[in-house]
Short mmCIF file of N, CA and C in Angstrom, two decimals:
data_model
loop_
_atom_site.label_atom_id
_atom_site.label_comp_id
_atom_site.label_asym_id
_atom_site.label_seq_id
_atom_site.Cartn_x
_atom_site.Cartn_y
_atom_site.Cartn_z
N MET A 1 -10.09 40.36 -49.76
CA MET A 1 -10.37 40.83 -48.43
C MET A 1 -10.92 39.70 -47.55
N LEU A 2 -11.87 38.94 -48.02
CA LEU A 2 -12.43 37.86 -47.20
C LEU A 2 -11.42 36.75 -46.95
N ILE A 3 -10.55 36.51 -47.91
CA ILE A 3 -9.55 35.46 -47.76
C ILE A 3 -8.48 35.86 -46.75
N LYS A 4 -8.10 37.13 -46.75
CA LYS A 4 -7.04 37.61 -45.86
C LYS A 4 -7.53 37.85 -44.44
N GLY A 5 -8.82 37.90 -44.22
CA GLY A 5 -9.35 38.10 -42.88
C GLY A 5 -9.65 39.53 -42.51
N GLY A 6 -8.98 40.47 -43.13
CA GLY A 6 -9.25 41.87 -42.85
C GLY A 6 -8.74 42.31 -41.49
N CYS A 7 -9.15 43.50 -41.09
CA CYS A 7 -8.73 44.07 -39.82
C CYS A 7 -9.96 44.58 -39.08
N PRO A 8 -9.81 45.03 -37.84
CA PRO A 8 -10.97 45.52 -37.09
C PRO A 8 -11.71 46.66 -37.80
N LYS A 9 -10.97 47.52 -38.53
CA LYS A 9 -11.63 48.61 -39.26
C LYS A 9 -12.52 48.05 -40.37
N THR A 10 -12.09 46.96 -40.99
CA THR A 10 -12.90 46.32 -42.03
C THR A 10 -14.19 45.80 -41.42
N ALA A 11 -14.10 45.16 -40.28
CA ALA A 11 -15.29 44.64 -39.61
C ALA A 11 -16.24 45.78 -39.23
N LEU A 12 -15.68 46.90 -38.78
CA LEU A 12 -16.50 48.05 -38.40
C LEU A 12 -17.24 48.63 -39.60
N SER A 13 -16.55 48.72 -40.72
CA SER A 13 -17.20 49.28 -41.92
C SER A 13 -18.30 48.35 -42.43
N ILE A 14 -18.07 47.04 -42.33
CA ILE A 14 -19.11 46.08 -42.73
C ILE A 14 -20.30 46.19 -41.78
N LYS A 15 -20.02 46.32 -40.49
CA LYS A 15 -21.09 46.48 -39.50
C LYS A 15 -21.92 47.73 -39.80
N ASP A 16 -21.25 48.85 -40.09
CA ASP A 16 -21.94 50.09 -40.42
C ASP A 16 -22.84 49.92 -41.64
N ALA A 17 -22.33 49.25 -42.67
CA ALA A 17 -23.10 49.03 -43.89
C ALA A 17 -24.32 48.15 -43.60
N LEU A 18 -24.11 47.10 -42.84
CA LEU A 18 -25.23 46.20 -42.51
C LEU A 18 -26.29 46.90 -41.68
N GLU A 19 -25.89 47.76 -40.77
CA GLU A 19 -26.87 48.50 -39.97
C GLU A 19 -27.68 49.46 -40.84
N ALA A 20 -27.05 50.09 -41.83
CA ALA A 20 -27.76 51.02 -42.71
C ALA A 20 -28.70 50.29 -43.65
N LEU A 21 -28.37 49.04 -43.99
CA LEU A 21 -29.15 48.30 -44.99
C LEU A 21 -29.85 47.06 -44.43
N GLU A 22 -29.87 46.93 -43.09
CA GLU A 22 -30.42 45.73 -42.48
C GLU A 22 -31.88 45.48 -42.88
N GLY A 23 -32.26 44.23 -42.82
CA GLY A 23 -33.62 43.86 -43.15
C GLY A 23 -33.76 43.39 -44.59
N ARG A 24 -34.92 42.88 -44.88
CA ARG A 24 -35.12 42.32 -46.22
C ARG A 24 -35.68 43.31 -47.21
N TRP A 25 -36.01 44.53 -46.78
CA TRP A 25 -36.73 45.45 -47.65
C TRP A 25 -35.92 46.62 -48.18
N LYS A 26 -34.94 47.08 -47.45
CA LYS A 26 -34.28 48.34 -47.81
C LYS A 26 -33.67 48.32 -49.21
N LEU A 27 -32.96 47.27 -49.54
CA LEU A 27 -32.35 47.22 -50.87
C LEU A 27 -33.41 47.15 -51.97
N LEU A 28 -34.52 46.47 -51.70
CA LEU A 28 -35.60 46.41 -52.69
C LEU A 28 -36.26 47.77 -52.86
N ILE A 29 -36.39 48.53 -51.77
CA ILE A 29 -36.93 49.89 -51.86
C ILE A 29 -35.99 50.76 -52.68
N LEU A 30 -34.70 50.69 -52.39
CA LEU A 30 -33.72 51.46 -53.16
C LEU A 30 -33.76 51.08 -54.64
N PHE A 31 -33.87 49.79 -54.91
CA PHE A 31 -33.95 49.34 -56.30
C PHE A 31 -35.19 49.93 -56.98
N SER A 32 -36.31 49.97 -56.26
CA SER A 32 -37.54 50.50 -56.86
C SER A 32 -37.42 52.00 -57.16
N LEU A 33 -36.58 52.69 -56.41
CA LEU A 33 -36.39 54.13 -56.63
C LEU A 33 -35.24 54.43 -57.59
N SER A 34 -34.55 53.41 -58.05
CA SER A 34 -33.35 53.63 -58.86
C SER A 34 -33.65 54.21 -60.24
N THR A 35 -34.87 54.02 -60.75
CA THR A 35 -35.17 54.52 -62.09
C THR A 35 -35.97 55.81 -62.08
N GLU A 36 -36.77 56.03 -61.03
CA GLU A 36 -37.59 57.24 -60.98
C GLU A 36 -38.07 57.50 -59.56
N ASN A 37 -38.45 58.76 -59.30
CA ASN A 37 -39.03 59.13 -58.02
C ASN A 37 -40.41 58.49 -57.91
N LYS A 38 -40.80 58.15 -56.69
CA LYS A 38 -42.10 57.50 -56.51
C LYS A 38 -42.79 58.02 -55.26
N ARG A 39 -44.10 57.90 -55.28
CA ARG A 39 -44.90 58.16 -54.10
C ARG A 39 -45.01 56.87 -53.29
N PHE A 40 -45.49 57.00 -52.06
CA PHE A 40 -45.57 55.87 -51.14
C PHE A 40 -46.30 54.68 -51.78
N SER A 41 -47.46 54.94 -52.35
CA SER A 41 -48.26 53.84 -52.93
C SER A 41 -47.55 53.17 -54.10
N GLU A 42 -46.77 53.91 -54.85
CA GLU A 42 -46.03 53.34 -55.97
C GLU A 42 -44.90 52.44 -55.48
N ILE A 43 -44.24 52.85 -54.40
CA ILE A 43 -43.20 52.00 -53.82
C ILE A 43 -43.82 50.74 -53.25
N SER A 44 -44.97 50.89 -52.59
CA SER A 44 -45.66 49.75 -52.02
C SER A 44 -46.02 48.71 -53.08
N LYS A 45 -46.44 49.16 -54.24
CA LYS A 45 -46.77 48.24 -55.34
C LYS A 45 -45.52 47.60 -55.93
N ALA A 46 -44.43 48.36 -55.99
CA ALA A 46 -43.19 47.86 -56.59
C ALA A 46 -42.49 46.84 -55.69
N VAL A 47 -42.63 46.99 -54.38
CA VAL A 47 -41.98 46.09 -53.42
C VAL A 47 -43.05 45.12 -52.91
N THR A 48 -43.24 44.07 -53.63
CA THR A 48 -44.30 43.10 -53.35
C THR A 48 -44.12 42.46 -51.98
N GLY A 49 -45.20 42.46 -51.20
CA GLY A 49 -45.20 41.77 -49.91
C GLY A 49 -44.93 42.64 -48.70
N ILE A 50 -44.51 43.88 -48.90
CA ILE A 50 -44.22 44.76 -47.76
C ILE A 50 -45.52 45.39 -47.27
N THR A 51 -45.66 45.50 -45.95
CA THR A 51 -46.84 46.16 -45.38
C THR A 51 -46.60 47.67 -45.35
N ASP A 52 -47.67 48.42 -45.28
CA ASP A 52 -47.54 49.88 -45.23
C ASP A 52 -46.79 50.32 -43.98
N LYS A 53 -47.03 49.67 -42.86
CA LYS A 53 -46.34 50.01 -41.61
C LYS A 53 -44.83 49.79 -41.75
N THR A 54 -44.46 48.65 -42.31
CA THR A 54 -43.04 48.35 -42.51
C THR A 54 -42.42 49.29 -43.52
N LEU A 55 -43.12 49.58 -44.60
CA LEU A 55 -42.59 50.49 -45.62
C LEU A 55 -42.34 51.86 -45.00
N SER A 56 -43.27 52.35 -44.20
CA SER A 56 -43.10 53.64 -43.56
C SER A 56 -41.86 53.66 -42.67
N LYS A 57 -41.68 52.60 -41.89
CA LYS A 57 -40.51 52.48 -41.00
C LYS A 57 -39.22 52.44 -41.81
N GLU A 58 -39.19 51.66 -42.87
CA GLU A 58 -37.98 51.52 -43.69
C GLU A 58 -37.64 52.82 -44.42
N LEU A 59 -38.66 53.53 -44.90
CA LEU A 59 -38.42 54.81 -45.57
C LEU A 59 -37.79 55.81 -44.60
N LYS A 60 -38.28 55.84 -43.36
CA LYS A 60 -37.70 56.74 -42.35
C LYS A 60 -36.24 56.39 -42.08
N SER A 61 -35.94 55.10 -42.01
CA SER A 61 -34.57 54.66 -41.77
C SER A 61 -33.66 55.01 -42.95
N LEU A 62 -34.13 54.78 -44.15
CA LEU A 62 -33.35 55.12 -45.35
C LEU A 62 -33.10 56.62 -45.44
N GLU A 63 -34.10 57.40 -45.06
CA GLU A 63 -33.94 58.85 -45.06
C GLU A 63 -32.93 59.28 -43.99
N ALA A 64 -32.99 58.68 -42.81
CA ALA A 64 -32.05 59.00 -41.74
C ALA A 64 -30.61 58.67 -42.14
N ASN A 65 -30.44 57.65 -42.97
CA ASN A 65 -29.11 57.26 -43.45
C ASN A 65 -28.74 57.98 -44.75
N GLN A 66 -29.54 58.96 -45.14
CA GLN A 66 -29.30 59.80 -46.31
C GLN A 66 -29.22 59.02 -47.61
N LEU A 67 -29.93 57.90 -47.67
CA LEU A 67 -29.95 57.10 -48.89
C LEU A 67 -31.12 57.50 -49.80
N ILE A 68 -32.16 58.07 -49.19
CA ILE A 68 -33.28 58.59 -49.97
C ILE A 68 -33.64 59.98 -49.45
N LYS A 69 -34.39 60.70 -50.27
CA LYS A 69 -34.86 62.03 -49.90
C LYS A 69 -36.38 62.04 -49.98
N ARG A 70 -37.01 62.64 -49.00
CA ARG A 70 -38.47 62.79 -48.95
C ARG A 70 -38.78 64.24 -49.26
N THR A 71 -39.58 64.46 -50.31
CA THR A 71 -39.96 65.82 -50.71
C THR A 71 -41.45 65.98 -50.56
N VAL A 72 -41.86 67.01 -49.82
CA VAL A 72 -43.28 67.30 -49.62
C VAL A 72 -43.63 68.51 -50.47
N TYR A 73 -44.62 68.34 -51.35
CA TYR A 73 -45.07 69.42 -52.22
C TYR A 73 -46.28 70.11 -51.61
N ASN A 74 -46.34 71.42 -51.77
CA ASN A 74 -47.40 72.22 -51.19
C ASN A 74 -48.67 72.14 -52.05
N THR A 75 -49.34 71.01 -51.97
CA THR A 75 -50.58 70.79 -52.70
C THR A 75 -51.64 70.37 -51.68
N PHE A 76 -52.87 70.28 -52.12
CA PHE A 76 -53.92 69.78 -51.23
C PHE A 76 -54.58 68.58 -51.87
N PRO A 77 -54.52 67.42 -51.27
CA PRO A 77 -53.71 67.10 -50.08
C PRO A 77 -52.22 67.12 -50.43
N PRO A 78 -51.36 67.19 -49.41
CA PRO A 78 -49.92 67.25 -49.69
C PRO A 78 -49.44 66.05 -50.51
N THR A 79 -48.60 66.31 -51.48
CA THR A 79 -48.00 65.26 -52.28
C THR A 79 -46.61 64.99 -51.72
N ILE A 80 -46.31 63.74 -51.43
CA ILE A 80 -45.00 63.35 -50.90
C ILE A 80 -44.36 62.40 -51.90
N GLU A 81 -43.12 62.71 -52.24
CA GLU A 81 -42.40 61.91 -53.22
C GLU A 81 -41.04 61.53 -52.64
N TYR A 82 -40.62 60.31 -52.95
CA TYR A 82 -39.33 59.80 -52.48
C TYR A 82 -38.39 59.64 -53.67
N SER A 83 -37.12 59.97 -53.45
CA SER A 83 -36.12 59.83 -54.50
C SER A 83 -34.84 59.30 -53.88
N ILE A 84 -34.05 58.64 -54.69
CA ILE A 84 -32.77 58.12 -54.23
C ILE A 84 -31.74 59.25 -54.29
N THR A 85 -30.90 59.34 -53.29
CA THR A 85 -29.87 60.37 -53.24
C THR A 85 -28.60 59.88 -53.96
N GLU A 86 -27.66 60.78 -54.13
CA GLU A 86 -26.37 60.37 -54.71
C GLU A 86 -25.71 59.32 -53.83
N HIS A 87 -25.84 59.50 -52.52
CA HIS A 87 -25.29 58.51 -51.58
C HIS A 87 -25.96 57.15 -51.79
N GLY A 88 -27.27 57.15 -52.00
CA GLY A 88 -28.00 55.91 -52.28
C GLY A 88 -27.58 55.30 -53.61
N LYS A 89 -27.34 56.15 -54.60
CA LYS A 89 -26.90 55.66 -55.91
C LYS A 89 -25.53 55.00 -55.85
N SER A 90 -24.76 55.34 -54.82
CA SER A 90 -23.43 54.73 -54.69
C SER A 90 -23.52 53.24 -54.39
N LEU A 91 -24.71 52.74 -54.09
CA LEU A 91 -24.93 51.31 -53.85
C LEU A 91 -25.21 50.53 -55.13
N GLU A 92 -25.15 51.18 -56.27
CA GLU A 92 -25.46 50.51 -57.54
C GLU A 92 -24.62 49.26 -57.76
N ASN A 93 -23.32 49.34 -57.52
CA ASN A 93 -22.47 48.17 -57.72
C ASN A 93 -22.82 47.05 -56.74
N VAL A 94 -23.17 47.41 -55.52
CA VAL A 94 -23.59 46.41 -54.53
C VAL A 94 -24.85 45.70 -55.01
N LEU A 95 -25.82 46.46 -55.50
CA LEU A 95 -27.06 45.86 -56.01
C LEU A 95 -26.79 44.97 -57.22
N ASN A 96 -25.92 45.42 -58.10
CA ASN A 96 -25.57 44.59 -59.27
C ASN A 96 -24.93 43.28 -58.84
N GLU A 97 -23.98 43.35 -57.92
CA GLU A 97 -23.31 42.14 -57.44
C GLU A 97 -24.28 41.21 -56.72
N LEU A 98 -25.18 41.76 -55.92
CA LEU A 98 -26.21 40.93 -55.27
C LEU A 98 -27.10 40.26 -56.30
N HIS A 99 -27.44 40.99 -57.35
CA HIS A 99 -28.27 40.43 -58.42
C HIS A 99 -27.57 39.23 -59.06
N TYR A 100 -26.31 39.42 -59.44
CA TYR A 100 -25.58 38.32 -60.09
C TYR A 100 -25.36 37.15 -59.14
N TRP A 101 -25.03 37.45 -57.89
CA TRP A 101 -24.84 36.38 -56.92
C TRP A 101 -26.16 35.64 -56.70
N GLY A 102 -27.26 36.37 -56.64
CA GLY A 102 -28.58 35.75 -56.46
C GLY A 102 -28.93 34.82 -57.60
N LEU A 103 -28.60 35.21 -58.82
CA LEU A 103 -28.84 34.33 -59.98
C LEU A 103 -28.04 33.04 -59.86
N LEU A 104 -26.76 33.17 -59.52
CA LEU A 104 -25.92 31.99 -59.37
C LEU A 104 -26.38 31.12 -58.20
N HIS A 105 -26.76 31.74 -57.12
CA HIS A 105 -27.22 31.02 -55.94
C HIS A 105 -28.50 30.23 -56.25
N ARG A 106 -29.43 30.90 -56.91
CA ARG A 106 -30.69 30.22 -57.27
C ARG A 106 -30.42 29.03 -58.17
N GLN A 107 -29.54 29.21 -59.14
CA GLN A 107 -29.20 28.12 -60.06
C GLN A 107 -28.55 26.97 -59.31
N LYS A 108 -27.62 27.27 -58.41
CA LYS A 108 -26.94 26.24 -57.64
C LYS A 108 -27.92 25.47 -56.74
N ILE A 109 -28.77 26.18 -56.05
CA ILE A 109 -29.71 25.55 -55.13
C ILE A 109 -30.72 24.69 -55.90
N LEU A 110 -31.23 25.21 -57.00
CA LEU A 110 -32.25 24.46 -57.76
C LEU A 110 -31.67 23.24 -58.47
N THR A 111 -30.39 23.29 -58.83
CA THR A 111 -29.81 22.14 -59.55
C THR A 111 -29.34 21.06 -58.61
N GLU A 112 -29.16 21.39 -57.31
CA GLU A 112 -28.67 20.37 -56.37
C GLU A 112 -29.81 19.60 -55.73
N PHE A 113 -31.03 19.98 -55.96
CA PHE A 113 -32.15 19.24 -55.36
C PHE A 113 -32.88 18.41 -56.37
#
């Protein structure tokens, strides 16, 4: 696809994907939720370096894009838990490919300096 240049519909679909996943945190948040449901503080600990304000914003965006689900339990105080949706799980191959590409990229960059 990249070699052939693609068509305008290809560019549109890539644009849509980038808008849903833009930023440096969303994929890391999805990765942190890939094994189990988590509360806000657990996600914050799993995604090193993210501020609470940014995490809150990113969670709202991921929920709006139906990649995660926010469940509020009727407890006192209310318990809120986040889980990855089936739509979010469909990004598993993308995350795997990014992981492998990242390993190769790190190796290439570190060996050339």
